[in-house]
């Protein structure tokens, strides 16, 4: 017994020394990386793990969809989900960002008013879904009629109940955020894969997607509120700021899914499926970049504009180089990936390789966007509307190029969008620097 106690004490001592050495090494490295490396590793490791789970599960789901569903069924499924994303606009997604920043400053009491506001406005999306269902009924499309009836039930809740993520991220509790997401993702994807293994029925597939996500988000909202009780401090500007962000996001959310809608309209469900699989691997790699604003906004919110500007250009240069390497690696490996895992979609390979340009441009833009976003709450509200410009450009180019060039036109539009986004963010940063430094 004494030996075992001594052995355990020795183990604890070794682990403590290892932690101390790691901590010291990270602190020393900060003079080279010009950032809080302890915060980055501690928070970032959880976010990377969460994104790994998201990408891995999406990857498994893509394999299942590619090999178990007909192209037309999958194309209809993607079209419906694209419409759902637009119908979710009234749930005021911008409030999540505003709430994260408010909670990072200690205003936890802003959560309940934000939740009530999102639910109240989200009901408009449910009503819009019912109107769409009636439209397709009058046009004798029973598949989409029933699909949008199902969706009307879930629209007000599925995105809104995920508001617990703002609480956890604002408090920098990335470990809890990742754990809750991990459980939700694994259960939801397992149910969806099991469903498509046994049936191609679009209605059952939609139910197996929305019902688990809604139920699990409600569960973890209760768990988060119980485990981390809110204080009474409320920032009265959070809802207003969130509404402004949401108003800007209307065009953004619409533009994100407008490509699938246009392709469905001009070329049909099969081409939507072809494009969706071309974009899917790129989108999963790109999703890793979301870690930058998630980690960056709470941290950058507490820094001055001059402090951020002192590291901005070196950080952007490094991220551009990393993005180039990632894009090149994907371009070279994409043909093998599709031939092995998605043999029914080898016609997506060429398009997917072209989409690698997103991986190059998006990484530096994510950091620049996080820097601008972290300071927009102190600017005049009219400054927020600068962010609409690239999305308007995207919609216009989609309307012009998609009918002319199909999927190639969509890819050209996405490239133009990313370039214009970077320019817009850069101009806004210069405006911020001039006004507040």
Coordinates of C-alpha atoms in Angstrom, one line a residue:
X1 CA 0.0 0.0 0.0
X2 CA 2.8 2.4 0.9
X3 CA 4.6 1.6 -2.3
X4 CA 1.4 2.4 -4.3
X5 CA 1.0 5.7 -2.5
X6 CA 4.6 6.6 -3.2
X7 CA 4.3 5.5 -6.8
X8 CA 1.2 7.7 -7.3
X9 CA 2.8 10.7 -5.6
X10 CA 5.8 10.3 -7.9
X11 CA 3.5 10.2 -11.0
X12 CA 1.7 13.4 -9.8
X13 CA 5.1 15.1 -9.3
X14 CA 6.2 14.2 -12.8
X15 CA 3.0 15.4 -14.3
X16 CA 3.2 18.7 -12.5
X17 CA 6.8 19.2 -13.7
X18 CA 5.7 18.4 -17.2
X19 CA 2.9 20.9 -17.0
X20 CA 5.2 23.6 -15.7
X21 CA 7.8 23.0 -18.4
X22 CA 5.1 23.1 -21.1
X23 CA 3.7 26.3 -19.6
X24 CA 7.1 27.9 -19.5
X25 CA 7.8 26.8 -23.1
X26 CA 4.6 28.3 -24.3
X27 CA 5.2 31.6 -22.5
X28 CA 8.7 31.8 -24.0
X29 CA 7.3 31.1 -27.5
X30 CA 5.0 34.2 -27.3
X31 CA 7.8 36.6 -28.3
X32 CA 8.0 34.7 -31.6
X33 CA 4.3 34.1 -32.3
X34 CA 3.1 37.4 -30.8
X35 CA 0.1 35.9 -29.2
X36 CA -1.1 34.3 -25.9
X37 CA 0.1 30.7 -26.6
X38 CA -1.3 29.3 -23.4
X39 CA -4.8 30.6 -24.3
X40 CA -4.4 29.4 -27.9
X41 CA -3.3 25.9 -27.0
X42 CA -5.8 25.5 -24.1
X43 CA -8.8 26.8 -26.0
X44 CA -7.6 25.9 -29.5
X45 CA -7.0 22.2 -28.7
X46 CA -10.6 21.8 -27.7
X47 CA -11.9 23.7 -30.7
X48 CA -9.6 21.7 -33.0
X49 CA -11.0 18.5 -31.4
X50 CA -14.5 19.7 -31.9
X51 CA -13.9 20.6 -35.5
X52 CA -12.2 17.2 -36.1
X53 CA -15.3 15.5 -34.8
X54 CA -17.5 17.7 -37.0
X55 CA -15.4 17.0 -40.1
X56 CA -15.0 13.3 -39.4
X57 CA -18.7 12.8 -38.8
X58 CA -19.6 14.9 -41.9
X59 CA -17.1 12.8 -43.9
X60 CA -18.8 9.6 -42.8
X61 CA -22.2 11.1 -43.6
X62 CA -21.0 12.1 -47.0
X63 CA -19.8 8.6 -47.7
X64 CA -23.2 7.3 -46.6
X65 CA -25.1 9.8 -48.8
X66 CA -22.8 9.1 -51.8
X67 CA -23.3 5.4 -51.7
X68 CA -26.8 4.9 -50.3
X69 CA -28.9 7.7 -51.8
X70 CA -29.8 8.3 -55.4
X71 CA -28.4 11.6 -56.7
X72 CA -31.8 13.1 -57.2
X73 CA -32.9 12.4 -53.6
X74 CA -29.7 13.9 -52.3
X75 CA -30.1 16.9 -54.6
X76 CA -33.6 17.5 -53.2
X77 CA -32.3 17.1 -49.7
X78 CA -29.6 19.8 -50.2
X79 CA -32.1 22.1 -51.9
X80 CA -34.5 21.8 -48.9
X81 CA -31.7 22.5 -46.4
X82 CA -30.6 25.5 -48.4
X83 CA -34.1 26.9 -48.2
X84 CA -34.1 26.1 -44.4
X85 CA -31.0 28.2 -43.9
X86 CA -32.7 31.2 -45.5
X87 CA -35.9 30.6 -43.5
X88 CA -33.8 30.6 -40.3
X89 CA -32.8 34.2 -40.9
X90 CA -35.5 35.6 -38.6
X91 CA -34.0 33.7 -35.7
X92 CA -31.4 36.5 -35.6
X93 CA -28.2 34.6 -35.8
X94 CA -26.2 37.9 -35.2
X95 CA -27.4 37.9 -31.6
X96 CA -25.2 34.9 -30.9
X97 CA -22.1 36.9 -31.9
X98 CA -23.3 40.0 -29.9
X99 CA -24.0 37.7 -26.9
X100 CA -20.6 36.1 -27.0
X101 CA -19.0 39.5 -26.8
X102 CA -21.3 40.7 -24.0
X103 CA -20.7 37.6 -21.9
X104 CA -16.9 37.9 -22.5
X105 CA -17.3 41.3 -20.8
X106 CA -19.3 39.9 -17.9
X107 CA -22.8 40.6 -19.0
X108 CA -24.3 37.1 -18.6
X109 CA -27.8 38.4 -17.8
X110 CA -28.2 39.3 -21.5
X111 CA -28.7 35.6 -22.4
X112 CA -32.4 35.2 -21.4
X113 CA -33.6 38.3 -23.2
X114 CA -31.6 37.2 -26.3
X115 CA -33.2 33.7 -26.2
X116 CA -36.7 35.1 -25.9
X117 CA -36.1 37.5 -28.8
X118 CA -34.7 34.8 -31.0
X119 CA -37.7 32.5 -30.3
X120 CA -40.2 35.3 -31.0
X121 CA -38.7 36.3 -34.3
X122 CA -38.0 32.7 -35.3
X123 CA -41.7 32.0 -35.5
X124 CA -41.7 34.1 -38.6
X125 CA -39.5 31.5 -40.3
X126 CA -42.0 28.8 -39.4
X127 CA -44.8 30.8 -40.9
X128 CA -42.8 31.4 -44.1
X129 CA -42.2 27.6 -44.3
X130 CA -46.0 27.0 -44.2
X131 CA -46.4 29.6 -47.0
X132 CA -43.8 27.7 -49.1
X133 CA -45.6 24.4 -48.4
X134 CA -48.8 25.9 -49.7
X135 CA -47.1 27.2 -52.8
X136 CA -45.7 23.8 -53.6
X137 CA -49.1 22.2 -52.9
X138 CA -50.7 24.6 -55.4
X139 CA -48.0 23.6 -57.9
X140 CA -48.7 19.9 -57.4
X141 CA -45.3 19.1 -55.8
X142 CA -46.2 16.8 -53.0
X143 CA -42.6 16.1 -52.0
X144 CA -41.7 19.7 -51.3
X145 CA -45.2 20.4 -49.8
X146 CA -44.7 17.8 -47.0
X147 CA -41.0 18.7 -46.6
X148 CA -41.8 22.3 -45.8
X149 CA -44.6 21.3 -43.5
X150 CA -42.1 19.3 -41.5
X151 CA -39.6 22.1 -41.5
X152 CA -42.2 24.7 -40.2
X153 CA -42.2 22.8 -36.9
X154 CA -38.5 23.0 -36.2
X155 CA -37.5 26.4 -37.7
X156 CA -38.1 28.6 -34.6
X157 CA -36.1 26.2 -32.3
X158 CA -33.3 24.3 -34.0
X159 CA -30.9 27.3 -34.4
X160 CA -32.2 29.3 -31.4
X161 CA -31.6 26.6 -28.8
X162 CA -27.9 26.5 -29.7
X163 CA -27.5 29.8 -27.9
X164 CA -25.8 28.0 -25.0
X165 CA -22.7 28.0 -27.2
X166 CA -22.5 31.8 -26.9
X167 CA -22.5 31.4 -23.1
X168 CA -19.8 28.8 -23.1
X169 CA -17.6 30.5 -25.7
X170 CA -18.0 33.9 -24.1
X171 CA -16.8 32.5 -20.8
X172 CA -14.0 30.7 -22.7
X173 CA -15.3 27.3 -21.6
X174 CA -14.3 25.7 -24.9
X175 CA -13.9 22.3 -23.3
X176 CA -17.6 22.2 -22.3
X177 CA -18.7 23.7 -25.6
X178 CA -16.8 21.0 -27.4
X179 CA -18.0 18.1 -25.2
X180 CA -21.7 19.1 -25.7
X181 CA -21.2 19.5 -29.4
X182 CA -19.4 16.2 -29.6
X183 CA -22.2 14.3 -28.0
X184 CA -24.9 16.1 -30.1
X185 CA -23.0 15.5 -33.3
X186 CA -22.3 11.9 -32.8
X187 CA -25.8 11.0 -31.8
X188 CA -27.4 13.1 -34.6
X189 CA -25.1 11.7 -37.3
X190 CA -25.6 8.1 -36.1
X191 CA -29.3 8.5 -36.3
X192 CA -29.2 10.1 -39.8
X193 CA -26.8 7.4 -41.2
X194 CA -29.0 4.6 -39.7
X195 CA -32.0 6.2 -41.3
X196 CA -30.6 6.5 -44.9
X197 CA -29.3 2.9 -44.6
X198 CA -32.9 1.7 -44.3
X199 CA -34.8 4.2 -46.4
X200 CA -34.6 6.8 -49.2
X201 CA -37.7 8.5 -48.0
X202 CA -37.0 12.3 -47.9
X203 CA -39.6 13.0 -45.2
X204 CA -38.1 10.5 -42.8
X205 CA -34.6 11.7 -43.6
X206 CA -35.6 15.3 -42.8
X207 CA -37.2 14.2 -39.5
X208 CA -34.1 12.2 -38.5
X209 CA -32.0 15.4 -39.1
X210 CA -34.0 18.0 -37.3
X211 CA -35.5 16.1 -34.4
X212 CA -32.3 14.9 -32.8
X213 CA -30.5 18.3 -33.2
X214 CA -33.5 20.2 -31.7
X215 CA -33.9 17.8 -28.7
X216 CA -30.1 17.7 -27.9
X217 CA -29.7 21.5 -28.1
X218 CA -32.6 22.0 -25.7
X219 CA -31.1 19.5 -23.3
X220 CA -27.6 21.1 -23.3
X221 CA -29.2 24.6 -23.0
X222 CA -30.7 23.4 -19.7
X223 CA -27.5 21.8 -18.6
X224 CA -25.4 24.9 -19.4
X225 CA -27.8 27.2 -17.4
X226 CA -27.8 24.9 -14.5
X227 CA -24.1 24.3 -14.4
X228 CA -23.1 27.9 -15.0
X229 CA -25.7 30.2 -13.4
X230 CA -26.0 33.6 -15.0
X231 CA -25.2 36.8 -13.1
X232 CA -27.7 39.7 -13.2
X233 CA -25.5 42.0 -15.3
X234 CA -27.2 42.9 -18.6
X235 CA -25.9 44.9 -21.5
X236 CA -28.9 46.7 -23.0
X237 CA -27.1 47.2 -26.3
X238 CA -26.7 43.4 -26.9
X239 CA -30.1 42.8 -28.5
X240 CA -29.9 46.0 -30.6
X241 CA -26.3 45.2 -31.8
X242 CA -27.3 41.6 -32.5
X243 CA -30.3 42.8 -34.6
X244 CA -28.0 45.0 -36.7
X245 CA -25.6 42.1 -37.2
X246 CA -28.6 39.9 -38.1
X247 CA -29.9 42.5 -40.6
X248 CA -26.5 42.5 -42.2
X249 CA -26.5 38.7 -42.1
X250 CA -29.8 38.5 -44.1
X251 CA -27.9 39.0 -47.3
X252 CA -25.0 36.9 -46.1
X253 CA -27.2 33.9 -45.2
X254 CA -29.1 34.2 -48.4
X255 CA -26.0 34.4 -50.5
X256 CA -24.4 31.4 -48.8
X257 CA -27.2 29.1 -50.1
X258 CA -28.3 30.9 -53.1
X259 CA -25.9 28.9 -55.3
X260 CA -27.8 25.6 -54.6
X261 CA -31.1 27.3 -55.2
X262 CA -30.0 28.7 -58.6
X263 CA -28.4 25.4 -59.6
X264 CA -31.6 23.6 -58.7
X265 CA -33.6 26.1 -60.7
X266 CA -31.5 26.0 -63.9
X267 CA -29.9 22.5 -63.9
X268 CA -32.0 20.3 -61.5
X269 CA -31.4 18.2 -58.4
X270 CA -28.6 16.0 -60.0
X271 CA -26.3 19.0 -60.6
X272 CA -27.0 20.3 -57.1
X273 CA -25.7 16.9 -55.8
X274 CA -22.6 17.1 -58.1
X275 CA -21.8 20.6 -56.8
X276 CA -22.6 19.7 -53.2
X277 CA -20.0 16.9 -53.3
X278 CA -17.4 19.1 -55.0
X279 CA -17.8 21.6 -52.3
X280 CA -18.2 19.2 -49.3
X281 CA -14.5 18.3 -48.7
X282 CA -13.4 21.9 -49.2
X283 CA -16.1 23.1 -46.8
X284 CA -15.0 20.7 -44.1
X285 CA -11.4 21.9 -44.3
X286 CA -12.6 25.5 -44.4
X287 CA -14.6 24.9 -41.3
X288 CA -11.4 24.4 -39.3
X289 CA -10.7 28.1 -40.0
X290 CA -13.8 29.0 -37.9
X291 CA -11.6 28.3 -34.9
X292 CA -9.9 31.6 -35.5
X293 CA -12.9 33.9 -34.9
X294 CA -14.2 31.7 -32.1
X295 CA -10.9 32.0 -30.2
X296 CA -10.0 35.4 -31.5
X297 CA -13.1 37.5 -30.9
X298 CA -13.3 37.1 -27.0
X299 CA -9.5 37.6 -26.8
X300 CA -9.3 40.5 -29.3
X301 CA -12.3 42.3 -27.7
X302 CA -10.1 43.0 -24.6
X303 CA -7.1 44.4 -26.7
X304 CA -6.7 47.9 -28.0
X305 CA -6.7 48.5 -31.8
X306 CA -3.1 49.6 -31.7
X307 CA -2.1 46.3 -30.1
X308 CA -3.9 44.3 -32.7
X309 CA -2.5 46.3 -35.6
X310 CA 1.1 45.7 -34.3
X311 CA 0.7 42.0 -35.1
X312 CA -1.8 42.1 -37.9
X313 CA 0.3 42.1 -41.1
X314 CA 2.8 39.4 -39.9
X315 CA -0.1 37.2 -38.9
X316 CA -1.8 37.7 -42.2
X317 CA 1.4 36.8 -44.2
X318 CA 1.9 33.6 -42.2
X319 CA -1.7 32.6 -42.6
X320 CA -1.6 33.2 -46.4
X321 CA 1.4 30.9 -46.7
X322 CA -0.3 28.2 -44.6
X323 CA -3.5 28.5 -46.7
X324 CA -1.4 28.1 -49.9
X325 CA 0.1 24.9 -48.7
X326 CA -3.3 23.5 -47.6
X327 CA -4.9 24.4 -51.0
X328 CA -2.1 22.8 -53.0
X329 CA -2.2 19.6 -50.9
X330 CA -5.9 19.3 -51.4
X331 CA -5.7 20.0 -55.2
X332 CA -3.2 17.1 -55.5
X333 CA -5.1 14.6 -53.3
X334 CA -8.7 15.3 -54.4
X335 CA -8.8 12.8 -57.4
X336 CA -7.7 10.0 -55.1
X337 CA -10.2 11.0 -52.4
X338 CA -13.1 10.9 -54.8
X339 CA -12.2 7.7 -56.6
X340 CA -11.9 5.8 -53.4
X341 CA -14.7 7.3 -51.3
X342 CA -17.2 8.9 -53.7
X343 CA -17.0 6.8 -56.9
X344 CA -20.5 7.9 -58.0
X345 CA -19.3 11.5 -58.0
X346 CA -16.0 11.4 -60.0
X347 CA -17.6 14.2 -62.2
X348 CA -17.2 16.4 -59.1
X349 CA -13.4 16.1 -59.0
X350 CA -12.5 19.0 -61.4
X351 CA -14.9 21.4 -59.7
X352 CA -13.6 20.4 -56.3
X353 CA -10.0 21.1 -57.3
X354 CA -11.0 24.6 -58.5
X355 CA -12.7 25.2 -55.2
X356 CA -9.3 24.8 -53.5
X357 CA -8.9 28.5 -54.0
X358 CA -11.2 29.0 -51.1
X359 CA -8.7 27.2 -48.8
X360 CA -6.0 29.7 -49.8
X361 CA -8.0 32.9 -49.4
X362 CA -10.2 32.1 -46.4
X363 CA -7.5 31.5 -43.8
X364 CA -6.0 35.1 -43.7
X365 CA -9.5 36.5 -44.2
X366 CA -10.8 34.7 -41.1
X367 CA -8.2 36.5 -38.8
X368 CA -8.7 39.9 -40.4
X369 CA -12.5 39.4 -40.1
X370 CA -12.2 38.5 -36.4
X371 CA -10.1 41.6 -35.8
X372 CA -12.7 43.8 -37.4
X373 CA -15.6 42.0 -35.7
X374 CA -14.0 42.3 -32.3
X375 CA -14.2 46.1 -32.5
X376 CA -17.4 46.8 -34.4
X377 CA -19.5 47.1 -31.2
X378 CA -17.7 50.4 -30.5
X379 CA -18.3 51.9 -34.0
X380 CA -21.4 53.7 -35.4
X381 CA -24.0 51.2 -36.4
X382 CA -23.8 52.4 -40.1
X383 CA -20.3 51.0 -40.2
X384 CA -21.7 47.5 -39.9
X385 CA -23.4 47.8 -43.3
X386 CA -20.0 47.8 -45.0
X387 CA -20.0 44.1 -44.6
X388 CA -23.0 43.7 -46.9
X389 CA -21.0 44.8 -49.9
X390 CA -19.2 41.5 -50.7
X391 CA -22.4 39.5 -50.3
X392 CA -24.3 41.8 -52.7
X393 CA -21.4 41.3 -55.2
X394 CA -21.7 37.5 -54.6
X395 CA -25.4 37.5 -55.3
X396 CA -25.1 39.6 -58.5
X397 CA -22.3 37.5 -59.9
X398 CA -24.2 34.3 -59.1
X399 CA -27.3 35.7 -61.0
X400 CA -25.1 36.6 -64.0
X401 CA -22.6 33.7 -64.1
X402 CA -24.6 30.6 -63.0
X403 CA -27.0 30.7 -66.0
X404 CA -24.1 31.2 -68.3
X405 CA -21.5 28.7 -66.9
X406 CA -23.3 26.5 -64.4
X407 CA -21.1 25.1 -61.6
X408 CA -18.0 27.0 -63.0
X409 CA -20.0 30.2 -62.7
X410 CA -20.7 29.5 -59.1
X411 CA -17.0 28.9 -58.4
X412 CA -16.0 32.1 -60.1
X413 CA -18.6 33.9 -58.0
X414 CA -17.2 32.4 -54.8
X415 CA -13.7 33.5 -55.7
X416 CA -14.8 37.1 -56.4
X417 CA -16.7 37.1 -53.1
X418 CA -13.7 36.1 -51.1
X419 CA -11.5 38.8 -52.7
X420 CA -14.0 41.5 -52.2
X421 CA -14.5 40.4 -48.6
X422 CA -10.8 40.7 -47.9
X423 CA -10.7 44.2 -49.4
X424 CA -13.8 45.3 -47.5
X425 CA -12.4 44.0 -44.1
X426 CA -9.1 45.7 -44.8
X427 CA -10.8 49.0 -45.6
X428 CA -12.8 48.7 -42.4
X429 CA -9.7 48.0 -40.3
X430 CA -8.1 51.1 -41.7
X431 CA -11.2 53.1 -40.8
X432 CA -11.2 51.7 -37.2
X433 CA -7.5 52.4 -36.9
X434 CA -7.9 56.0 -38.0
X435 CA -10.9 56.7 -35.8
X436 CA -10.0 55.0 -32.5
X437 CA -6.2 54.8 -32.3

